[in-house]
JSON list of C-alpha atoms in Angstrom, two decimals:
[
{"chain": "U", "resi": 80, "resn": "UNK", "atom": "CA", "xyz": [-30.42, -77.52, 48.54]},
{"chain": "U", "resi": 81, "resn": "UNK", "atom": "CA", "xyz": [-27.71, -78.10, 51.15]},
{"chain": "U", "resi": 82, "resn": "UNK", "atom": "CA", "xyz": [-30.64, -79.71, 53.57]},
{"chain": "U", "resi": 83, "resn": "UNK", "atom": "CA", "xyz": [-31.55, -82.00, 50.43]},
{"chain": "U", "resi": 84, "resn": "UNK", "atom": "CA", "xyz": [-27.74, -83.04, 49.40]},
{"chain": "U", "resi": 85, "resn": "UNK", "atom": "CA", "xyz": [-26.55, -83.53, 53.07]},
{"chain": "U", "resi": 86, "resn": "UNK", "atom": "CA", "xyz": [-30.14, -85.86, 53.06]},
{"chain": "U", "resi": 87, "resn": "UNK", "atom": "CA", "xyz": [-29.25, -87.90, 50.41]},
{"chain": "U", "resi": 88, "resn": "UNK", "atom": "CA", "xyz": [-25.54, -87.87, 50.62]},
{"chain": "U", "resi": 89, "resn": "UNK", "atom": "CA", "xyz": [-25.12, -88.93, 54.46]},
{"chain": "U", "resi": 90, "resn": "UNK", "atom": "CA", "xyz": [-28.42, -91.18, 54.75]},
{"chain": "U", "resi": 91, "resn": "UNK", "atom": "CA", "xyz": [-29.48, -92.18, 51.73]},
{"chain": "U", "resi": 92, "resn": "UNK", "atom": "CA", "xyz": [-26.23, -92.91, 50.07]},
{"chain": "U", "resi": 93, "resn": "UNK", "atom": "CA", "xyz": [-24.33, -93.43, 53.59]},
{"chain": "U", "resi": 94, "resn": "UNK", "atom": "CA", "xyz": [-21.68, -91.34, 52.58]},
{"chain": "U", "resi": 95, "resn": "UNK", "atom": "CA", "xyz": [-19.27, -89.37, 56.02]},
{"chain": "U", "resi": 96, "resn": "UNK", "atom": "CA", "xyz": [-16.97, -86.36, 55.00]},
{"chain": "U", "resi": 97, "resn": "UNK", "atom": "CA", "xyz": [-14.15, -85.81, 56.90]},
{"chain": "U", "resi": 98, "resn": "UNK", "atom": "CA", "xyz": [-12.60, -82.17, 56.76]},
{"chain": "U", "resi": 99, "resn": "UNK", "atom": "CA", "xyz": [-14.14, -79.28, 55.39]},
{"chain": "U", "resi": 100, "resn": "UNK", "atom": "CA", "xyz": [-13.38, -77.03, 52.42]},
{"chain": "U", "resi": 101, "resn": "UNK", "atom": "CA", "xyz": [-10.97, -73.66, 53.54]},
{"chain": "U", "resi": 102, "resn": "UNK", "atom": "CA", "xyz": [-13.76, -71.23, 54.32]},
{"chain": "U", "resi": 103, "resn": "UNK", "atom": "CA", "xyz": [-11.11, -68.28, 54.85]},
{"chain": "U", "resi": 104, "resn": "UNK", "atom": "CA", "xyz": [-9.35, -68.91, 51.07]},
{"chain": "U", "resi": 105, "resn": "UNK", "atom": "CA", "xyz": [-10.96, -67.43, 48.23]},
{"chain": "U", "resi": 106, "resn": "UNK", "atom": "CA", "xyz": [-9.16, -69.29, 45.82]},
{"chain": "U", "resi": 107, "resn": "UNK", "atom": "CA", "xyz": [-7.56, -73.11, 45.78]},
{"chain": "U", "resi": 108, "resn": "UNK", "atom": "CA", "xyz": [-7.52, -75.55, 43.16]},
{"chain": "U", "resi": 109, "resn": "UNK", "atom": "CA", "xyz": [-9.05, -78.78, 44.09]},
{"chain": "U", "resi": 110, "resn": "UNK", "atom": "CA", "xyz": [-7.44, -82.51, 42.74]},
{"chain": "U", "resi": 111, "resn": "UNK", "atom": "CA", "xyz": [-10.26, -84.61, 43.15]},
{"chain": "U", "resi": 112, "resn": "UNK", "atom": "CA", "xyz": [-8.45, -88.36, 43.23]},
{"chain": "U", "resi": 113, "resn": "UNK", "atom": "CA", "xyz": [-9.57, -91.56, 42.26]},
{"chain": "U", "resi": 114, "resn": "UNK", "atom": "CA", "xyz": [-11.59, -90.71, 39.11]},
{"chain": "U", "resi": 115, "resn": "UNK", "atom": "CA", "xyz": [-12.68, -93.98, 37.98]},
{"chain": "U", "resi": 116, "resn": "UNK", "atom": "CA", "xyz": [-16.74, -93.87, 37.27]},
{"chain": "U", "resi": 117, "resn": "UNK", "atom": "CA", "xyz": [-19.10, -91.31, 36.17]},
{"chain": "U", "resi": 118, "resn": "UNK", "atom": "CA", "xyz": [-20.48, -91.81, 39.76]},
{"chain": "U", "resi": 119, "resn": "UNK", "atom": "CA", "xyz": [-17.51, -89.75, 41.04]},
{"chain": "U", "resi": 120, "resn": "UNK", "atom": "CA", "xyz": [-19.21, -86.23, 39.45]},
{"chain": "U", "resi": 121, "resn": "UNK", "atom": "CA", "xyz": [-22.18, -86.43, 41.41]},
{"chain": "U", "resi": 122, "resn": "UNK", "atom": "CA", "xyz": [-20.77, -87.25, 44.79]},
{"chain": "U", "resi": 123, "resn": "UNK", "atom": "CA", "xyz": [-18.74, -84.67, 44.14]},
{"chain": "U", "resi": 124, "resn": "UNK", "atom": "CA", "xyz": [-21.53, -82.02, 43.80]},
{"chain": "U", "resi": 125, "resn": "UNK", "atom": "CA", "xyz": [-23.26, -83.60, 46.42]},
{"chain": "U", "resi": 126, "resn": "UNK", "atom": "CA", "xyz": [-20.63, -83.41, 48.82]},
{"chain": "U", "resi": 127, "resn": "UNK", "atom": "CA", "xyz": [-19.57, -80.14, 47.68]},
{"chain": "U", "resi": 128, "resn": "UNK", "atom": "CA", "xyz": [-23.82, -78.19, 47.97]},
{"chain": "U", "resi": 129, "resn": "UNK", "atom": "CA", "xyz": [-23.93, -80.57, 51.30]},
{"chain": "U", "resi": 130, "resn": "UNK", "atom": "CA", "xyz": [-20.82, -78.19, 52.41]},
{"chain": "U", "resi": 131, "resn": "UNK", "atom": "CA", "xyz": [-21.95, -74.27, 51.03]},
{"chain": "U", "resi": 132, "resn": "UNK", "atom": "CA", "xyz": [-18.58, -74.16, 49.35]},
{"chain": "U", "resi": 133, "resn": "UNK", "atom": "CA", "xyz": [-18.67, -73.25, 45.83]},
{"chain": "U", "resi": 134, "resn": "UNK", "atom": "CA", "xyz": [-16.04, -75.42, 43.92]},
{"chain": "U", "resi": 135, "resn": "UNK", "atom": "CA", "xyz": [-16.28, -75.35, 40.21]},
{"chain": "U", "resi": 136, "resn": "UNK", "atom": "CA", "xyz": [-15.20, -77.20, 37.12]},
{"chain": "U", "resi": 137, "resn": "UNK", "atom": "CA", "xyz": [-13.95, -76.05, 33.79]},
{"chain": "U", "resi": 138, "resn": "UNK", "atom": "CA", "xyz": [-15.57, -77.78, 30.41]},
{"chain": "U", "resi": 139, "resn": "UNK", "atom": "CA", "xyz": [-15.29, -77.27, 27.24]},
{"chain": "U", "resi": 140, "resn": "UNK", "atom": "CA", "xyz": [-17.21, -74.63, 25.53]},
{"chain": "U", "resi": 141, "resn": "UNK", "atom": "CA", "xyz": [-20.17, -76.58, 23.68]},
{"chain": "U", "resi": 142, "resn": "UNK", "atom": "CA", "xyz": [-21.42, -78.07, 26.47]},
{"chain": "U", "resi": 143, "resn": "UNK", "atom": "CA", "xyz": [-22.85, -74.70, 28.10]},
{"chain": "U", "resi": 144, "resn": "UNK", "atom": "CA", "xyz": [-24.82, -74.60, 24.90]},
{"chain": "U", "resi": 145, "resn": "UNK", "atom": "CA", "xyz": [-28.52, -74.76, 24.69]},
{"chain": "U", "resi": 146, "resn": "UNK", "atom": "CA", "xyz": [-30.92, -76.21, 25.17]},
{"chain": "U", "resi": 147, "resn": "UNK", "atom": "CA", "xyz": [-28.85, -78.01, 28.32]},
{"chain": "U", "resi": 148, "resn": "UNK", "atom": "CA", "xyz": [-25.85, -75.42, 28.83]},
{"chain": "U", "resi": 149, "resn": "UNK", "atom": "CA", "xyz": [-27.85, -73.66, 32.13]},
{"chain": "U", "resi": 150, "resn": "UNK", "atom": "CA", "xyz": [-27.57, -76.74, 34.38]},
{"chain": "U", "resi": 151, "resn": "UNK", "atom": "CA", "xyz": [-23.49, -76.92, 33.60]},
{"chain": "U", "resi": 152, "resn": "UNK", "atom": "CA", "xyz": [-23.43, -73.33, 34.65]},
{"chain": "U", "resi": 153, "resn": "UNK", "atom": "CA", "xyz": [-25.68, -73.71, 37.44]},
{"chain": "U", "resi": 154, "resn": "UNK", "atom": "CA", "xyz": [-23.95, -76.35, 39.08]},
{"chain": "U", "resi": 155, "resn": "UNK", "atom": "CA", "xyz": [-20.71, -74.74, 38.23]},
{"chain": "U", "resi": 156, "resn": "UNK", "atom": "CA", "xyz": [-19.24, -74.81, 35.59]},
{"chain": "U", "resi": 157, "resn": "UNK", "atom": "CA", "xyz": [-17.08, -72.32, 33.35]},
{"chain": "U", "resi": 158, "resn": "UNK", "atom": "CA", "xyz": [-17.08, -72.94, 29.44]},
{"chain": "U", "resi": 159, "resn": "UNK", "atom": "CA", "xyz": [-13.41, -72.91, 28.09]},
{"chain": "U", "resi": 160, "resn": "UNK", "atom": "CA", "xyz": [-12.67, -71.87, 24.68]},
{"chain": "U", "resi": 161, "resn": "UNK", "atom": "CA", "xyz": [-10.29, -75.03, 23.06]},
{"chain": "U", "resi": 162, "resn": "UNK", "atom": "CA", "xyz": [-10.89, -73.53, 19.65]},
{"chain": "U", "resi": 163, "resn": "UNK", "atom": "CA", "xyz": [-8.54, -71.09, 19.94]},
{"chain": "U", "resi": 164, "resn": "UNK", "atom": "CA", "xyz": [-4.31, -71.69, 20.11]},
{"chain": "U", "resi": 165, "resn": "UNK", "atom": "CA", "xyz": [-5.01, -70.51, 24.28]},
{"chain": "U", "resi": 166, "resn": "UNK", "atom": "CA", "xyz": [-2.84, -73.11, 26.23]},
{"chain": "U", "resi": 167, "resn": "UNK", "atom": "CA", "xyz": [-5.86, -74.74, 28.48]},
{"chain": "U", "resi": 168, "resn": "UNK", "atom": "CA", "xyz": [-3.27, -73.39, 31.87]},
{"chain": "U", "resi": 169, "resn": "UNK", "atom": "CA", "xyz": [-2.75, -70.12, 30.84]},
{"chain": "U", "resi": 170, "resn": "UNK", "atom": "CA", "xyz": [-6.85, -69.71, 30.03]},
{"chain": "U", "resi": 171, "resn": "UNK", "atom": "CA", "xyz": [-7.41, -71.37, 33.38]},
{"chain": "U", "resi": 172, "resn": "UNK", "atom": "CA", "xyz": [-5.26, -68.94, 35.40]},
{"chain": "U", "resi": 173, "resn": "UNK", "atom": "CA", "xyz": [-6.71, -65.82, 33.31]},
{"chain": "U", "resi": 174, "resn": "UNK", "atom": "CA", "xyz": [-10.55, -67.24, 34.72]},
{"chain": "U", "resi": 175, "resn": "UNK", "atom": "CA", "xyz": [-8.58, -67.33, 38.37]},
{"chain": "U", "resi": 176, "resn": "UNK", "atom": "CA", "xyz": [-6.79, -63.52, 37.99]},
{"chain": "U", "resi": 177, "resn": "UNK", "atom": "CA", "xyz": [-9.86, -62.39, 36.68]},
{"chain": "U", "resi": 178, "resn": "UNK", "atom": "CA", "xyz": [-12.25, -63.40, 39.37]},
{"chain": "U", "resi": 179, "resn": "UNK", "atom": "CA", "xyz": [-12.32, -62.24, 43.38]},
{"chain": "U", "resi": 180, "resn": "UNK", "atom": "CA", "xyz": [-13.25, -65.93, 44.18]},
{"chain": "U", "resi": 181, "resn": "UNK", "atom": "CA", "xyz": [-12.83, -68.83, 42.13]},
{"chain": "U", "resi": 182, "resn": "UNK", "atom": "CA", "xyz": [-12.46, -72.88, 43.67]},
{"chain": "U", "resi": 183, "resn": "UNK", "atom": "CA", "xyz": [-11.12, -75.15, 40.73]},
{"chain": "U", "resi": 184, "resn": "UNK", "atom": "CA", "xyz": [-12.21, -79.03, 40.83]},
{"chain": "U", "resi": 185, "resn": "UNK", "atom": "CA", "xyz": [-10.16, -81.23, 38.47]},
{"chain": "U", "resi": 186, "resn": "UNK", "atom": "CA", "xyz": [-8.83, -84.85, 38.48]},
{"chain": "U", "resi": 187, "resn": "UNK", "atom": "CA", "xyz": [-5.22, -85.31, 38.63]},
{"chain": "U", "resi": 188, "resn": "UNK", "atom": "CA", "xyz": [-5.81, -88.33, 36.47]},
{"chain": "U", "resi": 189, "resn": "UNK", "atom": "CA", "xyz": [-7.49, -86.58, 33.91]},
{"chain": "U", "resi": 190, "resn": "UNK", "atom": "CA", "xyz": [-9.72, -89.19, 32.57]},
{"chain": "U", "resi": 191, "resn": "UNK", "atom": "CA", "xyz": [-11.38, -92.52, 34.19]},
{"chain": "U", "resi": 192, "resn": "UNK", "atom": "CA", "xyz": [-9.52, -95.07, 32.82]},
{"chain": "U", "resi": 193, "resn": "UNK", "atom": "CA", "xyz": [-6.51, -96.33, 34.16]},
{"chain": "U", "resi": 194, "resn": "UNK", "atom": "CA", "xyz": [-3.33, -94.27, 33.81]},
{"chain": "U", "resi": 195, "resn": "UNK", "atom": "CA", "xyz": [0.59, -94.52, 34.80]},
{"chain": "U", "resi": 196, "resn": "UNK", "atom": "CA", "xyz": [1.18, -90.89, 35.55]},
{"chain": "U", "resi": 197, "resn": "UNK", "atom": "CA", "xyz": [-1.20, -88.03, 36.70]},
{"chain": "U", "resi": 198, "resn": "UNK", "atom": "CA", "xyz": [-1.43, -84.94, 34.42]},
{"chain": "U", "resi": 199, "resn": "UNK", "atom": "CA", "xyz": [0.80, -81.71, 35.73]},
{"chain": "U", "resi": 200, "resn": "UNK", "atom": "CA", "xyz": [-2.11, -79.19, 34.20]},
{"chain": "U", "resi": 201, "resn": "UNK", "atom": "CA", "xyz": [-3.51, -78.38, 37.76]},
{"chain": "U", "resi": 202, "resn": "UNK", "atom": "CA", "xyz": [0.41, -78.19, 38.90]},
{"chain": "U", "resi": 203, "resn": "UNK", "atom": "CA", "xyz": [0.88, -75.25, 36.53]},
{"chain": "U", "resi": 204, "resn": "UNK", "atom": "CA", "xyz": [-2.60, -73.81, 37.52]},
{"chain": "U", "resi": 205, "resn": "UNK", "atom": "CA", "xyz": [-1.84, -73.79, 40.72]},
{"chain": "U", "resi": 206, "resn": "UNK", "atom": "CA", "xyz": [1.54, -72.01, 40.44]},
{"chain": "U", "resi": 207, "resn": "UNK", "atom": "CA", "xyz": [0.23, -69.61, 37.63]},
{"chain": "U", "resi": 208, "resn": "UNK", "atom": "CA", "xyz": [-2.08, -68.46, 39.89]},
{"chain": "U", "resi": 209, "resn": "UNK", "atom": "CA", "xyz": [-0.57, -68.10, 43.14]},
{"chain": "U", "resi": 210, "resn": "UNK", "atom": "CA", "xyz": [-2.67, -70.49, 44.44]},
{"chain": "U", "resi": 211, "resn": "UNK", "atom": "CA", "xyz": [-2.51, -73.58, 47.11]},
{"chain": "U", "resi": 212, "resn": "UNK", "atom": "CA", "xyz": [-4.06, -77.54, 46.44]},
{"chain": "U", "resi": 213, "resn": "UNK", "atom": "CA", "xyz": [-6.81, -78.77, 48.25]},
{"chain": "U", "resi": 214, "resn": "UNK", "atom": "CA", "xyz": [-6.60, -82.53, 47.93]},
{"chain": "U", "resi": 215, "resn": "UNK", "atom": "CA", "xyz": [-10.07, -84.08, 48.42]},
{"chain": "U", "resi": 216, "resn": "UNK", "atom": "CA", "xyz": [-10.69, -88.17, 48.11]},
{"chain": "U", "resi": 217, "resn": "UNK", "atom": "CA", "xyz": [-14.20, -89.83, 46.51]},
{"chain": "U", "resi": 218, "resn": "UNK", "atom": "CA", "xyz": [-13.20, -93.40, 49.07]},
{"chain": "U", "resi": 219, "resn": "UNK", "atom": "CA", "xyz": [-15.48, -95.80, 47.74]},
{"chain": "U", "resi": 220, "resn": "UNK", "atom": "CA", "xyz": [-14.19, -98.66, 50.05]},
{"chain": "U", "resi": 221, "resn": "UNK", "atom": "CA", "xyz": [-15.54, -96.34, 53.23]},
{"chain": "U", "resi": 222, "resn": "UNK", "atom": "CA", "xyz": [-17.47, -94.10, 51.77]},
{"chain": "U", "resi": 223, "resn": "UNK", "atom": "CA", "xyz": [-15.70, -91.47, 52.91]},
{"chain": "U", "resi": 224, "resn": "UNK", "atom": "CA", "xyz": [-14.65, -88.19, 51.44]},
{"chain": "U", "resi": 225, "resn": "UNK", "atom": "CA", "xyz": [-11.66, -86.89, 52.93]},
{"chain": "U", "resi": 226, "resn": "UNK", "atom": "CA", "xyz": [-10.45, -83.24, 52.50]},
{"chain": "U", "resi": 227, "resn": "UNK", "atom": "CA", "xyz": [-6.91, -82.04, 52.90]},
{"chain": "U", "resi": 228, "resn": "UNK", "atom": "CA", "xyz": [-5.60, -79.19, 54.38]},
{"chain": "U", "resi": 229, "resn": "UNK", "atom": "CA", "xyz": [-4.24, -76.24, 51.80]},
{"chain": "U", "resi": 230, "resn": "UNK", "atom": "CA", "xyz": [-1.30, -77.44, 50.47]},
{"chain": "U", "resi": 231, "resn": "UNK", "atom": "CA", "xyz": [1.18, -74.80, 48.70]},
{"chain": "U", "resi": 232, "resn": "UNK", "atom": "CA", "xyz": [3.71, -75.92, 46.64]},
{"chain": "U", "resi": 233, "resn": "UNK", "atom": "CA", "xyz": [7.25, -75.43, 46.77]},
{"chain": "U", "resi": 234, "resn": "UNK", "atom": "CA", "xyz": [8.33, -75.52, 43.51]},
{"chain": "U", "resi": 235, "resn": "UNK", "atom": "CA", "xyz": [9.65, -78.70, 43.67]},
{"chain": "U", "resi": 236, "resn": "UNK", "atom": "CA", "xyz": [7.38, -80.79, 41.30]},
{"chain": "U", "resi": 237, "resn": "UNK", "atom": "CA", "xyz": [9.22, -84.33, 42.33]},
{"chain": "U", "resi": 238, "resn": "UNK", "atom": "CA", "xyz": [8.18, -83.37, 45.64]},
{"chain": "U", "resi": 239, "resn": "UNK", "atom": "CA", "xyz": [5.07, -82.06, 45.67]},
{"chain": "U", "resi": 240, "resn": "UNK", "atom": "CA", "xyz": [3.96, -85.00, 43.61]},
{"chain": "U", "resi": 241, "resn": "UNK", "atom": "CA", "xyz": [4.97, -87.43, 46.72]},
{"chain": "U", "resi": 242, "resn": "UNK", "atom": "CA", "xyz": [3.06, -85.29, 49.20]},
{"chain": "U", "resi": 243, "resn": "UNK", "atom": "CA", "xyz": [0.16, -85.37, 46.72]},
{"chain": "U", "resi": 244, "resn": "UNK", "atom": "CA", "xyz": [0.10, -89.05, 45.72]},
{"chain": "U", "resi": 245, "resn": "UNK", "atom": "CA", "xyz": [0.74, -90.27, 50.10]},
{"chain": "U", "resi": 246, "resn": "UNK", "atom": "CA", "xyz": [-2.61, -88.26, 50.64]},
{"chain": "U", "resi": 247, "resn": "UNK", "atom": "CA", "xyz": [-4.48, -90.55, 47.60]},
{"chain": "U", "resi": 248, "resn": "UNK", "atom": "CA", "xyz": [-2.22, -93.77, 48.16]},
{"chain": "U", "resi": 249, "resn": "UNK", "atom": "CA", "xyz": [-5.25, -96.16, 50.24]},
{"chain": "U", "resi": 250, "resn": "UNK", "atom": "CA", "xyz": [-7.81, -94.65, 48.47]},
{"chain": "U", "resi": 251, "resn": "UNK", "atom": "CA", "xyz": [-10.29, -97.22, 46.55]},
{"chain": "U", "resi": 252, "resn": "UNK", "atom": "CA", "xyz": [-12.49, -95.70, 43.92]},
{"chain": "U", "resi": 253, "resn": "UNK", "atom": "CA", "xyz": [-15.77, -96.89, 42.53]},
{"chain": "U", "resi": 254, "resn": "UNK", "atom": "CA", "xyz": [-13.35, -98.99, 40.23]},
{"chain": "U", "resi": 255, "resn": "UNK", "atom": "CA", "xyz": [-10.30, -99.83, 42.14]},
{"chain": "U", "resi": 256, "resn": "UNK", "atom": "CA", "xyz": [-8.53, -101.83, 39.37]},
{"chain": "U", "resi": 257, "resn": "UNK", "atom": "CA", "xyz": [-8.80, -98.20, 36.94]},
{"chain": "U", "resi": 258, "resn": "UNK", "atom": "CA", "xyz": [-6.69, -95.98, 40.15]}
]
């Protein structure tokens, strides 16, 4: 599969990554930044089988249903229980103390459409967890994805925030006017 994604990612697609996911940490959350198109989800799995690094995404529960569950699970995915009065950060970091490895994919946006201030969900996941950020990029205007370095917070949301949002600030998504 990696032989087929790098194939279709690189020259099909004309897509260049620049950094690779930590291969030495177990455990990272990733913010994935612009969100803007449902295009963003499978660029994302094709960049991340193109690499052989795991990263996975959290949905909610009735989508690893049959008869189409597998495929969420198989590229992925962990089912989250909303149902229940479980804070969605608190359930995330028990799947991350629970596990030996576990890469988390979200968007700091939290949705595709345009919005004035990212969520602080993957913050709190991050710092529940002991965990650093992995800031990766989906640049539509070069086609580039661009991968950070870990990034551990210090505790200092305000700043963190800046470091995070100077990483995504000339990014163009698929829909500029929506980042």
């Amino acid at each position: 599969m990696k032989t087929i994604s790098k194939f279709i990612l690189f020259t099909l697609l004309g897509w260049k990554i620049e950094n690779n996911f930590p291969k030495s940490l177990k455990k990272y959350v990733v913010i994935a930044a612009p969100h803007t198109s449902w295009v963003d989800f499978p660029i994302a799995i094709l960049t991340r089988m193109s690499l052989g690094t795991m990263i996975h995404f959290i949905g909610k529960d009735s989508l690893f249903k049959s008869p189409f569950g597998f495929v969420f699970s198989m590229l992925g995915g962990t089912p989250v229980d909303r149902s229940k009065s479980n804070n969605l950060v608190d359930a995330v970091v028990n799947i991350f103390n629970s596990r030996d490895e576990f890469r988390l994919g979200l968007s700091p946006e939290g949705t595709r459409k345009k919005v004035e201030k990212w969520k602080t969900g993957f913050y709190y996941i991050a710092k529940g967890a002991n965990v650093p950020i992995v800031m990766a990029t989906l640049d539509f205007g070069n086609k580039r994805v661009k991968i950070s370095e870990p990034y551990y917070i210090t505790g200092d949301m305000e700043k963190d925030f800046e470091v995070f949002y100077d990483f995504f600030k000339h990014v163009k998504g698929k829909n500029p006017e929506l980042f």
